């Protein structure tokens, strides 16, 4: 395996992202698998826990999987502007 | 959409899914056995039953006789009764006498008519989730004592551990749909990698690295990017 000097930093930050988003290892692995990830679920879990290393390309595919899952999370609620509410209500009344 | 030849990971993935799934038939057999054990160890009980409940719908039911089954059917038909409440409230429910208890008026009246006078039900808990209920019935009012209640609670704990692994058919379907989708996406990556290897003379991992970089820099999802390459719509 080619040594990558920031492997541990990548692992720790990837794990932190998974924990922060509240994903299970199962769902992360399933998406990683769909992106052609080659490492088994148990090994991915062990990697995230810092118990073993994965080839750099697999670490990147896992990072991509985690980021795509994060991008798929529902966006935060946004505050409406007054004119948006006026338009929204006019639309409802107009239809009625 | 048809599947391309599956990858080498298929065996492992199928094994993973199989490990999660206990078939409906196995579940049915388990709840029948549990109902029988409950009845045999509770002399005060005329009959016993076990129900697995998912989204207020019964998915499996085990009963020692037709009367128990009927008393149970009444609950789900009427939408009220001690087992449904034990399941939803996650705590034991006792109806000491169906002719005087007014918490479940329709069920109590219908059950009393068939001869059922008392019922004790405990929820089946899996962690914080309620997955069903176990119950004992009697033709006599107020017959269940502390020993009966404690025994049923212990049996319910054991039953929960066993039945907690039962997946409803809905979950099984969802999992296999997810797996099919996942394999399809994976195949698209394989095809896209092959196209890049052939066209640009890259190794497999170089092709994967190029695709990953492309997805990151364009913000397009890997699935859409690889689908576009595989179908020849777009080239990176």
Short mmCIF file of C-alpha atoms in Angstrom, two decimals, chain A residues 25-27 29-41 57-58 60-61 64 68, chain B residues 7 9 13 16-17 178-179 182-183 185-186 189 193 205 208-209 212 215-216 220-222:
data_model
loop_
_atom_site.label_atom_id
_atom_site.label_comp_id
_atom_site.label_asym_id
_atom_site.label_seq_id
_atom_site.Cartn_x
_atom_site.Cartn_y
_atom_site.Cartn_z
CA UNK A 25 -22.38 2.33 9.00
CA UNK A 26 -24.89 0.17 7.10
CA UNK A 27 -26.29 3.03 5.03
CA UNK A 29 -21.54 1.19 3.28
CA UNK A 30 -24.51 0.56 1.00
CA UNK A 31 -23.94 3.86 -0.80
CA UNK A 32 -20.16 3.34 -0.89
CA UNK A 33 -20.83 -0.10 -2.38
CA UNK A 34 -23.06 1.41 -5.06
CA UNK A 35 -20.21 3.77 -5.99
CA UNK A 36 -18.06 0.66 -6.67
CA UNK A 37 -16.45 0.47 -3.22
CA UNK A 38 -14.59 -2.83 -2.87
CA UNK A 39 -14.13 -3.08 0.92
CA UNK A 40 -16.54 -5.10 3.09
CA UNK A 41 -18.89 -3.47 5.56
CA UNK A 57 -8.69 5.20 -3.59
CA UNK A 58 -11.17 3.38 -1.33
CA UNK A 60 -11.76 8.66 -1.47
CA UNK A 61 -14.71 6.61 -2.71
CA UNK A 64 -17.53 10.66 -1.88
CA UNK A 68 -23.31 12.44 -1.39
CA UNK B 7 -19.96 -8.11 -9.28
CA UNK B 9 -19.29 -8.50 -4.01
CA UNK B 13 -24.09 -8.54 -0.08
CA UNK B 16 -25.65 -9.67 4.55
CA UNK B 17 -29.27 -9.26 3.49
CA UNK B 178 -32.27 -1.06 -2.42
CA UNK B 179 -29.81 -3.80 -3.29
CA UNK B 182 -27.20 -0.35 -5.56
CA UNK B 183 -25.99 -3.07 -7.95
CA UNK B 185 -25.42 1.99 -9.79
CA UNK B 186 -22.31 -0.08 -9.23
CA UNK B 189 -19.47 2.82 -12.40
CA UNK B 193 -14.48 2.97 -15.70
CA UNK B 205 -7.89 2.74 -10.25
CA UNK B 208 -11.91 5.56 -10.76
CA UNK B 209 -9.79 8.43 -9.47
CA UNK B 212 -14.20 10.73 -8.49
CA UNK B 215 -17.85 14.26 -9.69
CA UNK B 216 -16.23 16.43 -7.02
CA UNK B 220 -22.77 16.14 -10.30
CA UNK B 221 -23.71 13.00 -8.39
CA UNK B 222 -21.58 9.94 -9.14
#
